[in-house]
Coordinates of C-alpha atoms and ligand atoms in Angstrom, one line a residue:
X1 CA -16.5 7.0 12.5
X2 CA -12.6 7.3 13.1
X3 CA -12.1 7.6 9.6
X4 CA -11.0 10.4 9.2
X5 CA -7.4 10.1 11.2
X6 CA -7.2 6.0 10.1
X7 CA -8.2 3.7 7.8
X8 CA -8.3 0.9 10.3
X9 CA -9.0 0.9 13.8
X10 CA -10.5 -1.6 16.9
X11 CA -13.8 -0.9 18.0
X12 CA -14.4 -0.3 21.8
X13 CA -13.9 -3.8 23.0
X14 CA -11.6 -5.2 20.7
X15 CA -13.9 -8.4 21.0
X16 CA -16.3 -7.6 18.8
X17 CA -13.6 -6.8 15.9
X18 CA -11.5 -3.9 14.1
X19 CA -13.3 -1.8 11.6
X20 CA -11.6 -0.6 8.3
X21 CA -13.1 1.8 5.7
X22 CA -14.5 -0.3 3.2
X23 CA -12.4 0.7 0.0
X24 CA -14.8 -1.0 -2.6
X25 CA -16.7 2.0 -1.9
X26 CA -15.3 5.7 -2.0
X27 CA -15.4 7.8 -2.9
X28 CA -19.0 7.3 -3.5
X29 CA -19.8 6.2 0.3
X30 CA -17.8 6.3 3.4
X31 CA -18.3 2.9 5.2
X32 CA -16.9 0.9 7.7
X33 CA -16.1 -2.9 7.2
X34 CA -15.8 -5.3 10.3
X35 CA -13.3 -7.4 10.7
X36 CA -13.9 -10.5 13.5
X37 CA -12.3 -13.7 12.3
X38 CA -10.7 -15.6 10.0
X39 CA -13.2 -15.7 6.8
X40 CA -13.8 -11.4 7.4
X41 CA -10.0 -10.8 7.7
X42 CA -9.1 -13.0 4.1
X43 CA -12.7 -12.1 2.5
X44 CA -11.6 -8.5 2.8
X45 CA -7.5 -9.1 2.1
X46 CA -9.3 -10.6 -1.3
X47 CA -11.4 -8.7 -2.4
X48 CA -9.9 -5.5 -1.8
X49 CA -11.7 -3.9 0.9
X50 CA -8.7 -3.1 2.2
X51 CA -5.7 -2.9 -0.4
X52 CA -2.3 -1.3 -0.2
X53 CA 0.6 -3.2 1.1
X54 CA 0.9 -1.8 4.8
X55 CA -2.7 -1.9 5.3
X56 CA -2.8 -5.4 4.4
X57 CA 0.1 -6.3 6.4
X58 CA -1.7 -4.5 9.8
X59 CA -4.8 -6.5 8.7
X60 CA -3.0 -9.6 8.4
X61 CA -1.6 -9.3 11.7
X62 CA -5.3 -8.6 13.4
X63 CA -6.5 -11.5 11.5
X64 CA -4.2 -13.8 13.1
X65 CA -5.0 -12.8 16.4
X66 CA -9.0 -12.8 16.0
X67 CA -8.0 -16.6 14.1
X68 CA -6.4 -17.4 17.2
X69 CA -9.4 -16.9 19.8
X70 CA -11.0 -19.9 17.5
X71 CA -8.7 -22.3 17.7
X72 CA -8.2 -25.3 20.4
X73 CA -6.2 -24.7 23.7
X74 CA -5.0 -28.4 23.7
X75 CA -3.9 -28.6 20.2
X76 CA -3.5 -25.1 18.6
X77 CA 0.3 -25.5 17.0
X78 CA -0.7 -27.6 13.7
X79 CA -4.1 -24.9 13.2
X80 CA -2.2 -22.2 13.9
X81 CA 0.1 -23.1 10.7
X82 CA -2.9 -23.6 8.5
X83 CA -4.6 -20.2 9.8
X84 CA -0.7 -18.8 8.9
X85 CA -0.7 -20.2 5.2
X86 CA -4.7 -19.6 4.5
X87 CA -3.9 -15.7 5.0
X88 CA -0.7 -15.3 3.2
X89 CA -2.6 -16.9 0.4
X90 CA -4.7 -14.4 0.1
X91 CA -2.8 -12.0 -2.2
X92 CA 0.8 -13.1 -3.3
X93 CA 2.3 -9.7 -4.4
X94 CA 2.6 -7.0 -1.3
X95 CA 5.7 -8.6 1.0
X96 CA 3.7 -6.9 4.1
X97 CA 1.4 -9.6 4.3
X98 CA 3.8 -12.4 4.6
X99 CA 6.2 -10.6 7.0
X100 CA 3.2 -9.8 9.4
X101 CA 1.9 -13.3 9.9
X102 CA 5.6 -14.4 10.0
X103 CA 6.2 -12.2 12.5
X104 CA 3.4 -13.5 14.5
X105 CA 4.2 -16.8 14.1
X106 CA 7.7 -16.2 15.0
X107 CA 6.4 -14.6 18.1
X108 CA 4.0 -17.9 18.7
X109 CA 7.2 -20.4 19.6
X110 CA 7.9 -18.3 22.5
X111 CA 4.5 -18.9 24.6
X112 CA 3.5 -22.4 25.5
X113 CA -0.4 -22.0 26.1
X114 CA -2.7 -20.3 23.8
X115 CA -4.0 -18.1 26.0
X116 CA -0.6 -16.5 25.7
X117 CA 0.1 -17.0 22.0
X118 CA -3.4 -14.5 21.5
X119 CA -2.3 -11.9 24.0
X120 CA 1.0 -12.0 22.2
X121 CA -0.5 -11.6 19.1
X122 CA -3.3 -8.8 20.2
X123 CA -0.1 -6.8 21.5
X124 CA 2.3 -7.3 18.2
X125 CA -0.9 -6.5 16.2
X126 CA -1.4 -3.2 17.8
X127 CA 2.5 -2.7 17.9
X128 CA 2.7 -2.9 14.2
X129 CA -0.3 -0.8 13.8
X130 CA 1.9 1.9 15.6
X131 CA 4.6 1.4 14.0
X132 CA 2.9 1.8 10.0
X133 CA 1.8 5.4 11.3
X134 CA 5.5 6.3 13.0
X135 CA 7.1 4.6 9.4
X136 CA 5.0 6.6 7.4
X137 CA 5.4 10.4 9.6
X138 CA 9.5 9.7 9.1
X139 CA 8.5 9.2 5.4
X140 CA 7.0 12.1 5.4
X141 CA 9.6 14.4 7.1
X142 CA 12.6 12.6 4.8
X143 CA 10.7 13.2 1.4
X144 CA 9.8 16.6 2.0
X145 CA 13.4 17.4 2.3
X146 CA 13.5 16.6 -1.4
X147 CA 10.2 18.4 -2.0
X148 CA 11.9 21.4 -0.2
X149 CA 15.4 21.0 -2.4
X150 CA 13.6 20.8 -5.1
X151 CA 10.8 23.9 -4.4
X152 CA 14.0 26.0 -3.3
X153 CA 16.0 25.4 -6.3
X154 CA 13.0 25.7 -9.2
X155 CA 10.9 28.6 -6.7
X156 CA 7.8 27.3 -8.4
X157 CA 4.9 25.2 -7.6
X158 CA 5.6 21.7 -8.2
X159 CA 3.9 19.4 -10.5
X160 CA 3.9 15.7 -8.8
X161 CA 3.1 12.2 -10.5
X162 CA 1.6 9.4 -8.0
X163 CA 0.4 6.3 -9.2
X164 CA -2.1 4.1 -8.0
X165 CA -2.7 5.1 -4.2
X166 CA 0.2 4.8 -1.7
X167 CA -1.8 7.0 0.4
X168 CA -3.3 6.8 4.1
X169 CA -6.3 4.5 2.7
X170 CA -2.9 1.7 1.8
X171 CA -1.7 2.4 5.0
X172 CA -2.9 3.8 8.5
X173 CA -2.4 7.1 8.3
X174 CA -0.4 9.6 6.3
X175 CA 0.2 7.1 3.0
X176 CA 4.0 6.6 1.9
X177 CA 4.1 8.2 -1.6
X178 CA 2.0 11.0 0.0
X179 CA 3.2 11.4 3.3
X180 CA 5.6 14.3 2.1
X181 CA 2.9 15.7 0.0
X182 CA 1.0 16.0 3.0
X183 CA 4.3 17.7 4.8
X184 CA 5.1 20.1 2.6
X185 CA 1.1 21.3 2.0
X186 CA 1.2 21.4 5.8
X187 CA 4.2 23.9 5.1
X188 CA 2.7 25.8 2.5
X189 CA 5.1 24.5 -0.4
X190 CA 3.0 24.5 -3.5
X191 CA 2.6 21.1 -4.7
X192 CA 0.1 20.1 -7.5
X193 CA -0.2 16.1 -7.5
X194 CA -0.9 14.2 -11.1
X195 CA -2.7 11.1 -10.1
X196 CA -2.8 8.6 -12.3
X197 CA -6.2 6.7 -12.7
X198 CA -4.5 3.6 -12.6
X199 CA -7.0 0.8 -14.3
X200 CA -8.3 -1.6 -13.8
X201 CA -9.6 -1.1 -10.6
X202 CA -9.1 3.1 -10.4
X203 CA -7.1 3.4 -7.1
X204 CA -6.0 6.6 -8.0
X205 CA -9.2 8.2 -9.5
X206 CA -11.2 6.7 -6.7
X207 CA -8.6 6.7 -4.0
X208 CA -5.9 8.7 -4.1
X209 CA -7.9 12.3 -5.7
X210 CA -10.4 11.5 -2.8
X211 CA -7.8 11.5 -0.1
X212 CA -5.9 14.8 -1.6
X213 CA -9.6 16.7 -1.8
X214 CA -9.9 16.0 1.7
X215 CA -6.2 17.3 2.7
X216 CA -6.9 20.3 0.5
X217 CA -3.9 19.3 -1.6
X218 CA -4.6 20.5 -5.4
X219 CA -4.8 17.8 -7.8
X220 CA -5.4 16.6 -11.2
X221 CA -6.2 13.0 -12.3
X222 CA -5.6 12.0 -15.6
X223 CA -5.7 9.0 -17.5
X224 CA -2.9 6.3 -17.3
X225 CA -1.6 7.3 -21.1
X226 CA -1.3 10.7 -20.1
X227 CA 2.1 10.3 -17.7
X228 CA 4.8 10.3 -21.0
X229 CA 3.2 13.7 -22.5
X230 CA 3.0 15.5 -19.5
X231 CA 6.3 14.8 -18.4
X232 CA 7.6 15.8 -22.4
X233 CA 5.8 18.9 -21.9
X234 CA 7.7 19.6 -18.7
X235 CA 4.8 19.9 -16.6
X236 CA 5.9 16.8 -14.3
X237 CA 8.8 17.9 -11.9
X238 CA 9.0 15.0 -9.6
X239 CA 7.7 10.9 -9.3
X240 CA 6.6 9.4 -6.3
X241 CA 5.3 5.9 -5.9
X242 CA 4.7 3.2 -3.1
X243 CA 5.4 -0.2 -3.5
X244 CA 4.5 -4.0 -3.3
X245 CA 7.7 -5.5 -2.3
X246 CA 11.1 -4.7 -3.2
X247 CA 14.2 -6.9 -3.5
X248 CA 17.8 -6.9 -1.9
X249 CA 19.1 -5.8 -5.5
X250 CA 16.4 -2.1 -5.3
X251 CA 13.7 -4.0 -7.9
X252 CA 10.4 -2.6 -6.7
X253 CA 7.5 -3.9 -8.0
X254 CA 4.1 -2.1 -7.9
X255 CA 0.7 -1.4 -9.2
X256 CA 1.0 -2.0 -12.9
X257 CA 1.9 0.9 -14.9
X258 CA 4.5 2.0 -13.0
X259 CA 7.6 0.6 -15.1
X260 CA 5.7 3.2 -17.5
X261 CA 5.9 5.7 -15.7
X262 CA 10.0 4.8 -14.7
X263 CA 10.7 4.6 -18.1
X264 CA 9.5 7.7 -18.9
X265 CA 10.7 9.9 -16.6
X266 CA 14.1 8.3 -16.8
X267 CA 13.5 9.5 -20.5
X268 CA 13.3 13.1 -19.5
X269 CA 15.5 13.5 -16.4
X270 CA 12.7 13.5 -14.0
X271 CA 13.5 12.2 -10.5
X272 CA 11.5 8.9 -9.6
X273 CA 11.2 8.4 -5.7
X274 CA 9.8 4.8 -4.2
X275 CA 8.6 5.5 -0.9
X276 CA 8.2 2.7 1.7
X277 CA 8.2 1.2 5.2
X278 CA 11.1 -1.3 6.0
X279 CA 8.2 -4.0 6.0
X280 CA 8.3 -3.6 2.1
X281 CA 12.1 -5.1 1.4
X282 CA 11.9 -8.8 0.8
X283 CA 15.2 -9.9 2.6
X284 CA 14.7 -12.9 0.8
X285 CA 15.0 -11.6 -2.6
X286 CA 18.3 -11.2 -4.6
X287 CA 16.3 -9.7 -7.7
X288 CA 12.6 -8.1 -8.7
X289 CA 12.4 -9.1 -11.9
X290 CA 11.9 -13.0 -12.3
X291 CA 11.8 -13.4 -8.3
X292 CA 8.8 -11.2 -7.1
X293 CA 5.4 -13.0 -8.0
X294 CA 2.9 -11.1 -10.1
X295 CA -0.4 -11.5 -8.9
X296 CA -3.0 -12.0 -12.2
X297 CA -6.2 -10.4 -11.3
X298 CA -9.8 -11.6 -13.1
X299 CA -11.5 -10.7 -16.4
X300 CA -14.2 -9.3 -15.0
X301 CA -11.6 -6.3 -13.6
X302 CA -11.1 -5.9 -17.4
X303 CA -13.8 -5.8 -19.0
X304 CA -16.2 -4.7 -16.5
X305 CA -16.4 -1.7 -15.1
X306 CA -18.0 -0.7 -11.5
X307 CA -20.8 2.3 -11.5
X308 CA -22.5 4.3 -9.0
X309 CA -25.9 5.4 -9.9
X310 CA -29.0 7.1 -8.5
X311 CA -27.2 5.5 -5.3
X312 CA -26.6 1.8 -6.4
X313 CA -23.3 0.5 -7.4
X314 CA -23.6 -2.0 -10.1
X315 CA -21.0 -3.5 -12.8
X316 CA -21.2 -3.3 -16.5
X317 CA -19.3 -4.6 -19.5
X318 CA -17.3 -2.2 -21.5
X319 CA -15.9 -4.3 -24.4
X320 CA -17.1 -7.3 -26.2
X321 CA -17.2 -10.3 -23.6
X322 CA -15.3 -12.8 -25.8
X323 CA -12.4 -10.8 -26.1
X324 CA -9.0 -12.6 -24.0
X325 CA -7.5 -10.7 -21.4
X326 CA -4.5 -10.8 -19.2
X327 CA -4.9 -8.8 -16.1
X328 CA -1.3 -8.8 -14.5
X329 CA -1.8 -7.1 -11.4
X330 CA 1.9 -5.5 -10.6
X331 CA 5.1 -5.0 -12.5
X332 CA 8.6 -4.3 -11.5
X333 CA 10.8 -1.1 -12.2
X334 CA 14.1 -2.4 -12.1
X335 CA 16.9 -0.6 -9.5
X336 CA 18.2 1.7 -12.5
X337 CA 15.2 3.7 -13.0
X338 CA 15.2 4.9 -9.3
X339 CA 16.5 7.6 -8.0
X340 CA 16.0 7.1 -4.5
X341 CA 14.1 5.1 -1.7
X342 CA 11.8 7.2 0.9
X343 CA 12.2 5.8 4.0
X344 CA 11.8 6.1 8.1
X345 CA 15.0 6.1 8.2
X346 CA 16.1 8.6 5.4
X347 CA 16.9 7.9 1.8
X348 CA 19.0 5.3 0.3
X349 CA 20.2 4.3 -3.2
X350 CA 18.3 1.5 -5.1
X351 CA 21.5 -0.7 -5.1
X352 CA 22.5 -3.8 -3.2
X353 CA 24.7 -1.7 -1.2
X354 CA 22.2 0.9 -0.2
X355 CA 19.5 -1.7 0.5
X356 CA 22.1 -3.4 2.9
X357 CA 22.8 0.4 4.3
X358 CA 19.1 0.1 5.2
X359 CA 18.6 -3.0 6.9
X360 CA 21.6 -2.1 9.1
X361 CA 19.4 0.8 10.2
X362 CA 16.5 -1.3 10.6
X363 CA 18.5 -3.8 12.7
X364 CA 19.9 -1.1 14.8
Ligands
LIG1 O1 -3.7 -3.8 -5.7 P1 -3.5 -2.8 -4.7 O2 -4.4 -1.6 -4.7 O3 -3.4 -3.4 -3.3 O4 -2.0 -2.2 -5.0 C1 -1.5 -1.2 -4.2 C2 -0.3 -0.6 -4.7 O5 0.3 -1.0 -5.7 C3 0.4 0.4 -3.9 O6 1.0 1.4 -4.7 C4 1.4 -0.2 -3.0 O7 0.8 -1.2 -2.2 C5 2.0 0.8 -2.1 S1 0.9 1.2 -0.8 C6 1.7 2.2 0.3

């Protein structure tokens, strides 16, 4: 299995599908998830088999193209639209999906058979693939400048807060939020990462600790209350988080809990980094906060929990079934309470001017 360099890849004839790793499952069991049409790609966009916004976005576009081998030489243009709209529906919050499939689409008006249209879209698929693992290396290399500027100045390991998982699994390799935690262990900077569990659904417990135990990368998780002391106590020196979407003002929204996390360490002087591909700015967006849509997850994320036992996963209730629940999925940390974006192409203030600053490199 080509896990262990990607999280999603095409299997030998690219006919018979992509395989991802099946995230529902780790750390407990390490299995691959195929992906050959329209129902597999949206059935595992929903249900979180693959999750993270890059990941979904590189899904999205693979989707398209195995929705595209379906569909009816003589009168593909209206289906095509449908195929578009029934897999951005699938999850409203990470941008990537959207700008995948309109990319795709975009790229659909220049061909005028379908035969071309699914060549088109087989290419851009595998174009954007490539281009998630080159945006996310140059992540890497930029944030561990600030890793190394901070290591040189406090010449003492480092004690770093993730939340959620912006990791390799969200992505195709290498993560956001950890690429330079992966670049400066490669180094031999000491890092220590605090990974936030991040209920309901445990990215970071499940996801992000198993990815750092398998990059040898020393890490604690701890619960999602745990963030404010820590960082009181002086034992966090550095936040770094992924992110859903942000807007041309710097809002970013994200895995909820992480305007928590902002607010803290804005309390207590502690730098809070958003790393992210270009893919991840909505250009559409003046502002986060009223303009970014929240996805509300299920009760059953709530008040349920998922178990792995005597080799058997099964779901069980943890509170009193009657109870109401809201189950916002995301929140959004407004521009203030960031110090800096991570990106390919280097770091930029979370303002409108240095959001403009980065789509003139991303234009260039
Ligand atoms: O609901 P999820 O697991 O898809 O949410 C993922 C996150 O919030 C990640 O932090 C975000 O997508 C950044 S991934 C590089």
């Amino acid at each position: 299995m080509k896990h262990k360099s990607q999280s999603l890849w095409e299997k030998p004839n690219i006919e018979n599908g992509i395989e991802v790793i099946d995230q529902r499952k780790l750390p407990f069991e390490l299995n691959p998830f195929t992906i050959k049409n329209l129902e597999s790609g949206c059935f595992a966009i929903k249900e979180m088999v693959v999750r993270g916004a890059p990941l979904i976005g590189v899904t999205a576009a693979y989707t398209m193209y195995f929705a595209s081998l379906s569909l009816d030489a003589n009168n593909y243009h209206s289906d095509l639209k449908k195929t578009a709209e029934s897999i951005k529906f699938c999850r409203p919050t990470a941008v990537n999906l959207s700008w995948a499939v309109n990319r795709l689409m975009a790229l659909s008006t220049k061909f005028n058979t379908l035969y071309e249209v699914q060549n088109a879209f087989l290419n851009d698929a595998r174009t954007i693939l490539k281009e998630d693992i080159n945006s996310c290396f140059q992540i890497g290399q930029h944030g561990l400048n600030i890793i190394k500027d901070l290591y040189n100045q406090l010449k003492r390991p480092l004690n770093i807060l993730t939340h959620c998982n912006a990791g390799r699994l969200a992505c195709i390799k290498y993560g956001t939020a950890t690429a330079p935690m992966y670049a400066a262990h490669s180094l031999g900077i000491p890092i220590h990462i605090w990974v936030d569990e991040t209920r309901p659904r445990n990215q970071g417990a499940k996801l992000t600790a198993w990815e750092l135990k398998e990059a040898g990368i020393k890490h604690s998780v701890i619960t999602d209350n745990s963030g404010g002391y820590l960082m009181q106590k002086g034992y966090v020196d550095l936040v770094i988080v992924g992110t859903d979407r942000v807007a041309k003002n710097g809002d970013v929204a994200n895995k909820i809990g992480t305007y928590l996390k902002a607010l803290a360490a804005k309390e207590h002087n502690i730098p809070f980094y958003v790393a992210l591909p270009y893919s991840t700015v909505d250009w559409e967006l003046e502002t986060g906060i009223n303009e970014i849509p929240i996805e509300n997850r299920s009760r059953s994320e709530v008040n349920h929990m998922d178990f792995f036992l005597n080799g058997n996963f099964f779901s069980a209730p943890i509170m009193d079934l009657d109870s109401p629940i809201t189950n916002p999925g995301f929140d959004v940390t407004p521009a203030r309470f960031i110090s800096s974006f991570i990106t390919e192409y280097g770091i930029f203030r979370a303002n409108p001017i240095g959001l403009q600053s980065l789509k003139e490199h991303g234009l260039s």
